[in-house]
Amino acid sequence: MVFGFKGLSITAKITVPLFLTVIFFISLKEVVLTQNNFDLSKPNGELLSLGEASTMVAGLYILGALITPDISRYCKSGKHVFWMIFSSILVGEFLINGVAILVAHALGTDNVVEIMLHSAGIIGLITIILSAIKVNDTNIYSSSLHMLGFLGSVTKRKFSYATMTIVLGLLGTFLSAAGILEHLTAFLLASGVFFPPIAGVMLVDYYILKTSRKILDETREKGLLPDDSQTPLIGWSAIFACIVGTIVGVVLKFGIPSLNSILVTGLTYWILMKLKKN
């Protein structure tokens, strides 16, 4: 990922066709041809409440929406962005995840390595490794961009993209080796209340308050971004609103935490900006 967007393109061209082929083979072998009897009405894993499950799903989708501009930055039009997202959800969420659920029930395990080795042998193992590279290079790509933007705004210094990529890659590897995936459910629940507030601020700011809308429209026509003198460098009202929304999402157990956090954040930000103008 030190090579940036070109690195994403190369790994995708290799990994995606192989992954789809192996998934098709496994689903055909373990679900269609093998007469495995399994009951989808009975969950095999940890039981979750409707609010917890909704928060986990909503949090990931909102996080995906927040980092979509990182991946779609070179799309030629809004239609390209729409079809990229639509096809990703249709194939990735419904088709691939649906097959994964069926295969996991058929084999009685949710261990990806065990499933791949059992069904596709060494090819399955290679597919896992390449898929991990593909997923993580996308994660590091977005993480590096946002971390560089954050550090640049706070310190007024320019940092090396390659260095940041390596540091975040090593950090992610260390956390994985330390067993962070054993706390995946807790991480997903936390993501469901930490990331929605950011979306809440963005929605209220752009569609309701329309802050800097004129400047954004003018620079968009020129294919440029506003410079630091035209827009505020740090939005303290947005940061405070996000903190309030996150606390509410964690503390308030009523309803869906991700929805609570995004609504409270949006309302708090709107009130603060109105008071600021007055």
PDB file of C-alpha atoms in Angstrom:
ATOM      1  CA  MET A   1       0.000   0.000   0.000  1.00  0.00           C
ATOM      2  CA  VAL A   2       3.020   2.267  -0.025  1.00  0.00           C
ATOM      3  CA  PHE A   3       2.295   2.526  -3.768  1.00  0.00           C
ATOM      4  CA  GLY A   4      -1.118   4.107  -3.128  1.00  0.00           C
ATOM      5  CA  PHE A   5      -4.111   3.695  -5.422  1.00  0.00           C
ATOM      6  CA  LYS A   6      -2.153   1.715  -8.027  1.00  0.00           C
ATOM      7  CA  GLY A   7      -1.396  -0.872  -5.372  1.00  0.00           C
ATOM      8  CA  LEU A   8      -5.133  -1.205  -4.684  1.00  0.00           C
ATOM      9  CA  SER A   9      -5.821  -1.752  -8.371  1.00  0.00           C
ATOM     10  CA  ILE A  10      -3.157  -4.439  -8.804  1.00  0.00           C
ATOM     11  CA  THR A  11      -4.202  -6.500  -5.793  1.00  0.00           C
ATOM     12  CA  ALA A  12      -7.893  -6.232  -6.754  1.00  0.00           C
ATOM     13  CA  LYS A  13      -7.277  -7.519 -10.288  1.00  0.00           C
ATOM     14  CA  ILE A  14      -5.536 -10.583  -8.883  1.00  0.00           C
ATOM     15  CA  THR A  15      -7.624 -11.291  -5.796  1.00  0.00           C
ATOM     16  CA  VAL A  16     -11.241 -10.620  -6.796  1.00  0.00           C
ATOM     17  CA  PRO A  17     -11.505 -13.103  -9.719  1.00  0.00           C
ATOM     18  CA  LEU A  18      -9.772 -15.826  -7.691  1.00  0.00           C
ATOM     19  CA  PHE A  19     -11.956 -15.165  -4.651  1.00  0.00           C
ATOM     20  CA  LEU A  20     -15.216 -15.301  -6.634  1.00  0.00           C
ATOM     21  CA  THR A  21     -14.129 -18.528  -8.355  1.00  0.00           C
ATOM     22  CA  VAL A  22     -13.267 -20.232  -5.071  1.00  0.00           C
ATOM     23  CA  ILE A  23     -16.491 -19.040  -3.418  1.00  0.00           C
ATOM     24  CA  PHE A  24     -18.527 -20.412  -6.327  1.00  0.00           C
ATOM     25  CA  PHE A  25     -16.693 -23.744  -6.103  1.00  0.00           C
ATOM     26  CA  ILE A  26     -17.164 -24.034  -2.323  1.00  0.00           C
ATOM     27  CA  SER A  27     -20.867 -23.157  -2.462  1.00  0.00           C
ATOM     28  CA  LEU A  28     -21.394 -25.704  -5.222  1.00  0.00           C
ATOM     29  CA  LYS A  29     -19.476 -28.397  -3.364  1.00  0.00           C
ATOM     30  CA  GLU A  30     -20.691 -27.864   0.210  1.00  0.00           C
ATOM     31  CA  VAL A  31     -24.251 -26.617  -0.296  1.00  0.00           C
ATOM     32  CA  VAL A  32     -25.573 -27.745  -3.682  1.00  0.00           C
ATOM     33  CA  LEU A  33     -23.910 -31.110  -4.332  1.00  0.00           C
ATOM     34  CA  THR A  34     -23.490 -32.233  -0.711  1.00  0.00           C
ATOM     35  CA  GLN A  35     -26.771 -32.968   1.016  1.00  0.00           C
ATOM     36  CA  ASN A  36     -25.948 -31.354   4.349  1.00  0.00           C
ATOM     37  CA  ASN A  37     -28.867 -30.947   6.703  1.00  0.00           C
ATOM     38  CA  PHE A  38     -28.763 -27.723   8.687  1.00  0.00           C
ATOM     39  CA  ASP A  39     -31.354 -25.483  10.271  1.00  0.00           C
ATOM     40  CA  LEU A  40     -31.003 -21.767   9.513  1.00  0.00           C
ATOM     41  CA  SER A  41     -33.705 -20.876  12.025  1.00  0.00           C
ATOM     42  CA  LYS A  42     -31.413 -21.667  14.958  1.00  0.00           C
ATOM     43  CA  PRO A  43     -28.426 -19.356  15.576  1.00  0.00           C
ATOM     44  CA  ASN A  44     -25.123 -21.072  16.306  1.00  0.00           C
ATOM     45  CA  GLY A  45     -23.320 -18.100  17.801  1.00  0.00           C
ATOM     46  CA  GLU A  46     -23.798 -15.492  20.501  1.00  0.00           C
ATOM     47  CA  LEU A  47     -27.320 -14.104  20.763  1.00  0.00           C
ATOM     48  CA  LEU A  48     -27.672 -10.364  20.166  1.00  0.00           C
ATOM     49  CA  SER A  49     -30.541  -8.003  20.810  1.00  0.00           C
ATOM     50  CA  LEU A  50     -32.166  -6.221  17.881  1.00  0.00           C
ATOM     51  CA  GLY A  51     -30.580  -2.947  18.969  1.00  0.00           C
ATOM     52  CA  GLU A  52     -27.094  -4.466  19.178  1.00  0.00           C
ATOM     53  CA  ALA A  53     -27.379  -6.185  15.804  1.00  0.00           C
ATOM     54  CA  SER A  54     -28.745  -3.031  14.166  1.00  0.00           C
ATOM     55  CA  THR A  55     -25.943  -0.965  15.674  1.00  0.00           C
ATOM     56  CA  MET A  56     -23.271  -3.345  14.386  1.00  0.00           C
ATOM     57  CA  VAL A  57     -24.672  -3.312  10.850  1.00  0.00           C
ATOM     58  CA  ALA A  58     -25.438   0.419  10.803  1.00  0.00           C
ATOM     59  CA  GLY A  59     -22.013   1.299  12.182  1.00  0.00           C
ATOM     60  CA  LEU A  60     -20.199  -0.628   9.461  1.00  0.00           C
ATOM     61  CA  TYR A  61     -22.356   0.824   6.695  1.00  0.00           C
ATOM     62  CA  ILE A  62     -21.856   4.362   7.975  1.00  0.00           C
ATOM     63  CA  LEU A  63     -18.116   3.758   8.251  1.00  0.00           C
ATOM     64  CA  GLY A  64     -18.173   2.493   4.680  1.00  0.00           C
ATOM     65  CA  ALA A  65     -20.012   5.630   3.581  1.00  0.00           C
ATOM     66  CA  LEU A  66     -17.455   7.837   5.341  1.00  0.00           C
ATOM     67  CA  ILE A  67     -14.483   6.240   3.563  1.00  0.00           C
ATOM     68  CA  THR A  68     -16.200   5.842   0.171  1.00  0.00           C
ATOM     69  CA  PRO A  69     -14.731   9.162  -1.074  1.00  0.00           C
ATOM     70  CA  ASP A  70     -11.254   7.690  -0.530  1.00  0.00           C
ATOM     71  CA  ILE A  71     -12.013   4.864  -2.965  1.00  0.00           C
ATOM     72  CA  SER A  72     -14.236   6.782  -5.395  1.00  0.00           C
ATOM     73  CA  ARG A  73     -11.971   9.817  -5.692  1.00  0.00           C
ATOM     74  CA  TYR A  74     -11.013   8.866  -9.256  1.00  0.00           C
ATOM     75  CA  CYS A  75     -14.505   7.968 -10.474  1.00  0.00           C
ATOM     76  CA  LYS A  76     -15.463  10.066 -13.490  1.00  0.00           C
ATOM     77  CA  SER A  77     -19.056  10.800 -12.455  1.00  0.00           C
ATOM     78  CA  GLY A  78     -21.650  10.362  -9.750  1.00  0.00           C
ATOM     79  CA  LYS A  79     -23.168   7.470 -11.696  1.00  0.00           C
ATOM     80  CA  HIS A  80     -19.893   5.571 -11.475  1.00  0.00           C
ATOM     81  CA  VAL A  81     -19.878   6.056  -7.701  1.00  0.00           C
ATOM     82  CA  PHE A  82     -23.490   4.871  -7.447  1.00  0.00           C
ATOM     83  CA  TRP A  83     -22.917   1.691  -9.447  1.00  0.00           C
ATOM     84  CA  MET A  84     -19.692   0.963  -7.571  1.00  0.00           C
ATOM     85  CA  ILE A  85     -21.534   1.107  -4.252  1.00  0.00           C
ATOM     86  CA  PHE A  86     -24.641  -0.690  -5.522  1.00  0.00           C
ATOM     87  CA  SER A  87     -22.698  -3.589  -7.033  1.00  0.00           C
ATOM     88  CA  SER A  88     -20.526  -3.869  -3.918  1.00  0.00           C
ATOM     89  CA  ILE A  89     -23.573  -4.183  -1.670  1.00  0.00           C
ATOM     90  CA  LEU A  90     -25.397  -6.539  -4.042  1.00  0.00           C
ATOM     91  CA  VAL A  91     -22.458  -8.891  -4.574  1.00  0.00           C
ATOM     92  CA  GLY A  92     -20.553  -8.472  -1.323  1.00  0.00           C
ATOM     93  CA  GLU A  93     -23.303  -8.207   1.263  1.00  0.00           C
ATOM     94  CA  PHE A  94     -26.087 -10.334  -0.187  1.00  0.00           C
ATOM     95  CA  LEU A  95     -24.373 -12.882  -2.421  1.00  0.00           C
ATOM     96  CA  ILE A  96     -20.996 -13.486  -0.722  1.00  0.00           C
ATOM     97  CA  ASN A  97     -22.274 -13.162   2.843  1.00  0.00           C
ATOM     98  CA  GLY A  98     -25.286 -15.306   2.015  1.00  0.00           C
ATOM     99  CA  VAL A  99     -23.049 -18.066   0.671  1.00  0.00           C
ATOM    100  CA  ALA A 100     -20.765 -17.711   3.706  1.00  0.00           C
ATOM    101  CA  ILE A 101     -23.701 -18.242   6.071  1.00  0.00           C
ATOM    102  CA  LEU A 102     -24.856 -21.355   4.209  1.00  0.00           C
ATOM    103  CA  VAL A 103     -21.359 -22.866   4.064  1.00  0.00           C
ATOM    104  CA  ALA A 104     -20.697 -22.095   7.748  1.00  0.00           C
ATOM    105  CA  HIS A 105     -23.918 -23.856   8.731  1.00  0.00           C
ATOM    106  CA  ALA A 106     -23.194 -26.761   6.402  1.00  0.00           C
ATOM    107  CA  LEU A 107     -19.733 -27.361   7.897  1.00  0.00           C
ATOM    108  CA  GLY A 108     -20.673 -26.379  11.447  1.00  0.00           C
ATOM    109  CA  THR A 109     -17.876 -23.795  11.845  1.00  0.00           C
ATOM    110  CA  ASP A 110     -17.283 -20.088  11.315  1.00  0.00           C
ATOM    111  CA  ASN A 111     -13.505 -20.480  11.035  1.00  0.00           C
ATOM    112  CA  VAL A 112     -12.655 -19.117   7.585  1.00  0.00           C
ATOM    113  CA  VAL A 113      -9.297 -20.871   7.388  1.00  0.00           C
ATOM    114  CA  GLU A 114     -10.865 -24.215   8.304  1.00  0.00           C
ATOM    115  CA  ILE A 115     -13.629 -23.764   5.716  1.00  0.00           C
ATOM    116  CA  MET A 116     -11.239 -22.806   2.926  1.00  0.00           C
ATOM    117  CA  LEU A 117      -8.754 -25.603   3.674  1.00  0.00           C
ATOM    118  CA  HIS A 118     -11.497 -28.200   3.981  1.00  0.00           C
ATOM    119  CA  SER A 119     -13.234 -27.200   0.764  1.00  0.00           C
ATOM    120  CA  ALA A 120     -10.508 -25.869  -1.539  1.00  0.00           C
ATOM    121  CA  GLY A 121      -7.202 -27.045  -0.079  1.00  0.00           C
ATOM    122  CA  ILE A 122      -4.070 -25.058  -0.861  1.00  0.00           C
ATOM    123  CA  ILE A 123      -5.966 -22.858  -3.349  1.00  0.00           C
ATOM    124  CA  GLY A 124      -8.309 -21.890  -0.536  1.00  0.00           C
ATOM    125  CA  LEU A 125      -5.377 -20.992   1.705  1.00  0.00           C
ATOM    126  CA  ILE A 126      -3.836 -18.815  -1.034  1.00  0.00           C
ATOM    127  CA  THR A 127      -7.222 -17.144  -1.520  1.00  0.00           C
ATOM    128  CA  ILE A 128      -7.424 -16.307   2.193  1.00  0.00           C
ATOM    129  CA  ILE A 129      -3.971 -14.727   2.156  1.00  0.00           C
ATOM    130  CA  LEU A 130      -4.673 -12.668  -0.969  1.00  0.00           C
ATOM    131  CA  SER A 131      -8.100 -11.621   0.334  1.00  0.00           C
ATOM    132  CA  ALA A 132      -6.553 -10.484   3.619  1.00  0.00           C
ATOM    133  CA  ILE A 133      -4.052  -8.424   1.641  1.00  0.00           C
ATOM    134  CA  LYS A 134      -6.855  -6.923  -0.474  1.00  0.00           C
ATOM    135  CA  VAL A 135      -9.040  -5.986   2.485  1.00  0.00           C
ATOM    136  CA  ASN A 136      -6.224  -4.633   4.611  1.00  0.00           C
ATOM    137  CA  ASP A 137      -4.584  -2.572   1.879  1.00  0.00           C
ATOM    138  CA  THR A 138      -7.918  -0.765   1.446  1.00  0.00           C
ATOM    139  CA  ASN A 139      -8.118  -0.212   5.212  1.00  0.00           C
ATOM    140  CA  ILE A 140      -4.547   1.090   5.408  1.00  0.00           C
ATOM    141  CA  TYR A 141      -5.118   3.313   2.377  1.00  0.00           C
ATOM    142  CA  SER A 142      -8.065   5.099   4.004  1.00  0.00           C
ATOM    143  CA  SER A 143      -6.451   5.131   7.452  1.00  0.00           C
ATOM    144  CA  SER A 144      -3.274   6.716   6.108  1.00  0.00           C
ATOM    145  CA  LEU A 145      -5.170   9.430   4.220  1.00  0.00           C
ATOM    146  CA  HIS A 146      -7.242  10.426   7.251  1.00  0.00           C
ATOM    147  CA  MET A 147      -4.376  10.209   9.718  1.00  0.00           C
ATOM    148  CA  LEU A 148      -2.209  12.398   7.485  1.00  0.00           C
ATOM    149  CA  GLY A 149      -5.038  14.907   7.172  1.00  0.00           C
ATOM    150  CA  PHE A 150      -5.567  14.969  10.928  1.00  0.00           C
ATOM    151  CA  LEU A 151      -1.891  15.331  11.804  1.00  0.00           C
ATOM    152  CA  GLY A 152      -1.378  17.932   9.089  1.00  0.00           C
ATOM    153  CA  SER A 153      -4.259  20.051  10.445  1.00  0.00           C
ATOM    154  CA  VAL A 154      -3.111  19.838  14.050  1.00  0.00           C
ATOM    155  CA  THR A 155       0.667  20.212  13.620  1.00  0.00           C
ATOM    156  CA  LYS A 156       0.760  22.232  10.355  1.00  0.00           C
ATOM    157  CA  ARG A 157       3.424  19.814   9.131  1.00  0.00           C
ATOM    158  CA  LYS A 158       3.554  17.466   6.148  1.00  0.00           C
ATOM    159  CA  PHE A 159       4.193  13.786   6.900  1.00  0.00           C
ATOM    160  CA  SER A 160       5.340  10.986   4.604  1.00  0.00           C
ATOM    161  CA  TYR A 161       2.529   8.834   3.198  1.00  0.00           C
ATOM    162  CA  ALA A 162       4.844   5.822   2.856  1.00  0.00           C
ATOM    163  CA  THR A 163       6.011   6.109   6.468  1.00  0.00           C
ATOM    164  CA  MET A 164       2.462   6.462   7.755  1.00  0.00           C
ATOM    165  CA  THR A 165       1.382   3.408   5.749  1.00  0.00           C
ATOM    166  CA  ILE A 166       4.168   1.282   7.205  1.00  0.00           C
ATOM    167  CA  VAL A 167       3.488   2.458  10.778  1.00  0.00           C
ATOM    168  CA  LEU A 168      -0.253   1.747  10.561  1.00  0.00           C
ATOM    169  CA  GLY A 169       0.427  -1.589   8.879  1.00  0.00           C
ATOM    170  CA  LEU A 170       2.737  -2.654  11.699  1.00  0.00           C
ATOM    171  CA  LEU A 171       0.239  -1.435  14.306  1.00  0.00           C
ATOM    172  CA  GLY A 172      -2.576  -3.407  12.670  1.00  0.00           C
ATOM    173  CA  THR A 173      -0.392  -6.517  12.491  1.00  0.00           C
ATOM    174  CA  PHE A 174       0.507  -6.188  16.180  1.00  0.00           C
ATOM    175  CA  LEU A 175      -3.151  -5.809  17.216  1.00  0.00           C
ATOM    176  CA  SER A 176      -4.112  -8.823  15.122  1.00  0.00           C
ATOM    177  CA  ALA A 177      -1.354 -10.941  16.684  1.00  0.00           C
ATOM    178  CA  ALA A 178      -2.454  -9.758  20.129  1.00  0.00           C
ATOM    179  CA  GLY A 179      -5.898 -11.270  19.500  1.00  0.00           C
ATOM    180  CA  ILE A 180      -8.065  -8.218  18.814  1.00  0.00           C
ATOM    181  CA  LEU A 181     -10.384 -10.340  16.651  1.00  0.00           C
ATOM    182  CA  GLU A 182     -11.457 -12.176  19.793  1.00  0.00           C
ATOM    183  CA  HIS A 183     -13.248  -8.947  20.717  1.00  0.00           C
ATOM    184  CA  LEU A 184     -14.819  -8.427  17.275  1.00  0.00           C
ATOM    185  CA  THR A 185     -18.385  -8.100  18.578  1.00  0.00           C
ATOM    186  CA  ALA A 186     -17.361  -5.428  21.100  1.00  0.00           C
ATOM    187  CA  PHE A 187     -15.402  -3.601  18.394  1.00  0.00           C
ATOM    188  CA  LEU A 188     -18.368  -3.612  16.008  1.00  0.00           C
ATOM    189  CA  LEU A 189     -20.689  -2.334  18.731  1.00  0.00           C
ATOM    190  CA  ALA A 190     -18.211   0.443  19.542  1.00  0.00           C
ATOM    191  CA  SER A 191     -17.924   1.344  15.852  1.00  0.00           C
ATOM    192  CA  GLY A 192     -21.704   1.603  15.741  1.00  0.00           C
ATOM    193  CA  VAL A 193     -21.668   4.541  18.168  1.00  0.00           C
ATOM    194  CA  PHE A 194     -18.270   6.120  17.395  1.00  0.00           C
ATOM    195  CA  PHE A 195     -18.631   6.649  13.633  1.00  0.00           C
ATOM    196  CA  PRO A 196     -22.318   7.630  13.143  1.00  0.00           C
ATOM    197  CA  PRO A 197     -21.788  10.987  14.940  1.00  0.00           C
ATOM    198  CA  ILE A 198     -19.339  12.011  12.203  1.00  0.00           C
ATOM    199  CA  ALA A 199     -22.016  11.341   9.600  1.00  0.00           C
ATOM    200  CA  GLY A 200     -24.517  13.275  11.707  1.00  0.00           C
ATOM    201  CA  VAL A 201     -22.338  16.388  11.618  1.00  0.00           C
ATOM    202  CA  MET A 202     -21.720  16.059   7.881  1.00  0.00           C
ATOM    203  CA  LEU A 203     -25.425  15.663   7.049  1.00  0.00           C
ATOM    204  CA  VAL A 204     -26.555  18.612   9.171  1.00  0.00           C
ATOM    205  CA  ASP A 205     -23.691  20.830   8.016  1.00  0.00           C
ATOM    206  CA  TYR A 206     -24.145  20.188   4.305  1.00  0.00           C
ATOM    207  CA  TYR A 207     -27.900  19.768   3.870  1.00  0.00           C
ATOM    208  CA  ILE A 208     -29.392  21.912   6.664  1.00  0.00           C
ATOM    209  CA  LEU A 209     -26.885  24.591   7.668  1.00  0.00           C
ATOM    210  CA  LYS A 210     -25.229  24.636   4.228  1.00  0.00           C
ATOM    211  CA  THR A 211     -21.991  25.913   5.710  1.00  0.00           C
ATOM    212  CA  SER A 212     -19.486  27.062   3.065  1.00  0.00           C
ATOM    213  CA  ARG A 213     -21.885  25.832   0.344  1.00  0.00           C
ATOM    214  CA  LYS A 214     -21.102  28.762  -1.953  1.00  0.00           C
ATOM    215  CA  ILE A 215     -17.347  28.241  -1.660  1.00  0.00           C
ATOM    216  CA  LEU A 216     -17.711  24.501  -2.254  1.00  0.00           C
ATOM    217  CA  ASP A 217     -19.866  25.042  -5.345  1.00  0.00           C
ATOM    218  CA  GLU A 218     -17.427  27.552  -6.806  1.00  0.00           C
ATOM    219  CA  THR A 219     -14.342  25.420  -6.232  1.00  0.00           C
ATOM    220  CA  ARG A 220     -16.105  22.284  -7.510  1.00  0.00           C
ATOM    221  CA  GLU A 221     -16.715  23.943 -10.861  1.00  0.00           C
ATOM    222  CA  LYS A 222     -12.977  24.643 -11.100  1.00  0.00           C
ATOM    223  CA  GLY A 223     -12.043  21.119  -9.977  1.00  0.00           C
ATOM    224  CA  LEU A 224     -10.325  22.450  -6.860  1.00  0.00           C
ATOM    225  CA  LEU A 225     -10.698  22.266  -3.093  1.00  0.00           C
ATOM    226  CA  PRO A 226     -11.132  25.328  -0.830  1.00  0.00           C
ATOM    227  CA  ASP A 227      -7.895  26.437   0.811  1.00  0.00           C
ATOM    228  CA  ASP A 228      -7.480  26.758   4.571  1.00  0.00           C
ATOM    229  CA  SER A 229      -8.218  30.474   4.527  1.00  0.00           C
ATOM    230  CA  GLN A 230     -11.713  29.898   3.084  1.00  0.00           C
ATOM    231  CA  THR A 231     -12.900  27.227   5.511  1.00  0.00           C
ATOM    232  CA  PRO A 232     -12.287  26.675   9.243  1.00  0.00           C
ATOM    233  CA  LEU A 233      -9.341  24.392   9.948  1.00  0.00           C
ATOM    234  CA  ILE A 234     -10.877  22.749  13.027  1.00  0.00           C
ATOM    235  CA  GLY A 235     -14.604  22.600  13.779  1.00  0.00           C
ATOM    236  CA  TRP A 236     -14.768  22.634  17.558  1.00  0.00           C
ATOM    237  CA  SER A 237     -18.558  22.615  17.525  1.00  0.00           C
ATOM    238  CA  ALA A 238     -18.484  19.453  15.419  1.00  0.00           C
ATOM    239  CA  ILE A 239     -15.974  17.787  17.738  1.00  0.00           C
ATOM    240  CA  PHE A 240     -18.032  18.617  20.842  1.00  0.00           C
ATOM    241  CA  ALA A 241     -21.242  17.414  19.168  1.00  0.00           C
ATOM    242  CA  CYS A 242     -19.561  14.122  18.227  1.00  0.00           C
ATOM    243  CA  ILE A 243     -18.431  13.605  21.817  1.00  0.00           C
ATOM    244  CA  VAL A 244     -21.954  14.233  23.120  1.00  0.00           C
ATOM    245  CA  GLY A 245     -23.491  11.899  20.523  1.00  0.00           C
ATOM    246  CA  THR A 246     -20.997   9.140  21.276  1.00  0.00           C
ATOM    247  CA  ILE A 247     -21.650   9.355  25.030  1.00  0.00           C
ATOM    248  CA  VAL A 248     -25.401   9.160  24.442  1.00  0.00           C
ATOM    249  CA  GLY A 249     -24.935   6.166  22.131  1.00  0.00           C
ATOM    250  CA  VAL A 250     -22.918   4.343  24.789  1.00  0.00           C
ATOM    251  CA  VAL A 251     -24.986   5.265  27.847  1.00  0.00           C
ATOM    252  CA  LEU A 252     -28.550   5.275  26.488  1.00  0.00           C
ATOM    253  CA  LYS A 253     -29.757   1.691  26.118  1.00  0.00           C
ATOM    254  CA  PHE A 254     -33.173   2.563  24.731  1.00  0.00           C
ATOM    255  CA  GLY A 255     -33.733   1.959  21.015  1.00  0.00           C
ATOM    256  CA  ILE A 256     -30.855   1.612  18.556  1.00  0.00           C
ATOM    257  CA  PRO A 257     -27.568   3.129  19.853  1.00  0.00           C
ATOM    258  CA  SER A 258     -26.231   4.064  16.394  1.00  0.00           C
ATOM    259  CA  LEU A 259     -29.456   5.924  15.570  1.00  0.00           C
ATOM    260  CA  ASN A 260     -29.431   7.642  18.961  1.00  0.00           C
ATOM    261  CA  SER A 261     -25.844   8.827  18.499  1.00  0.00           C
ATOM    262  CA  ILE A 262     -26.343  10.203  15.002  1.00  0.00           C
ATOM    263  CA  LEU A 263     -29.576  12.035  15.917  1.00  0.00           C
ATOM    264  CA  VAL A 264     -28.199  13.550  19.132  1.00  0.00           C
ATOM    265  CA  THR A 265     -24.998  14.610  17.363  1.00  0.00           C
ATOM    266  CA  GLY A 266     -26.877  16.260  14.519  1.00  0.00           C
ATOM    267  CA  LEU A 267     -29.201  18.113  16.893  1.00  0.00           C
ATOM    268  CA  THR A 268     -26.352  19.204  19.175  1.00  0.00           C
ATOM    269  CA  TYR A 269     -24.297  20.458  16.233  1.00  0.00           C
ATOM    270  CA  TRP A 270     -27.263  22.377  14.806  1.00  0.00           C
ATOM    271  CA  ILE A 271     -27.917  24.082  18.168  1.00  0.00           C
ATOM    272  CA  LEU A 272     -24.242  24.994  18.673  1.00  0.00           C
ATOM    273  CA  MET A 273     -23.908  26.467  15.182  1.00  0.00           C
ATOM    274  CA  LYS A 274     -27.101  28.505  15.602  1.00  0.00           C
ATOM    275  CA  LEU A 275     -25.862  29.849  18.961  1.00  0.00           C
ATOM    276  CA  LYS A 276     -22.481  30.622  17.372  1.00  0.00           C
ATOM    277  CA  LYS A 277     -24.084  32.706  14.642  1.00  0.00           C
ATOM    278  CA  ASN A 278     -26.192  34.622  17.147  1.00  0.00           C
TER     279      ASN A 278
END
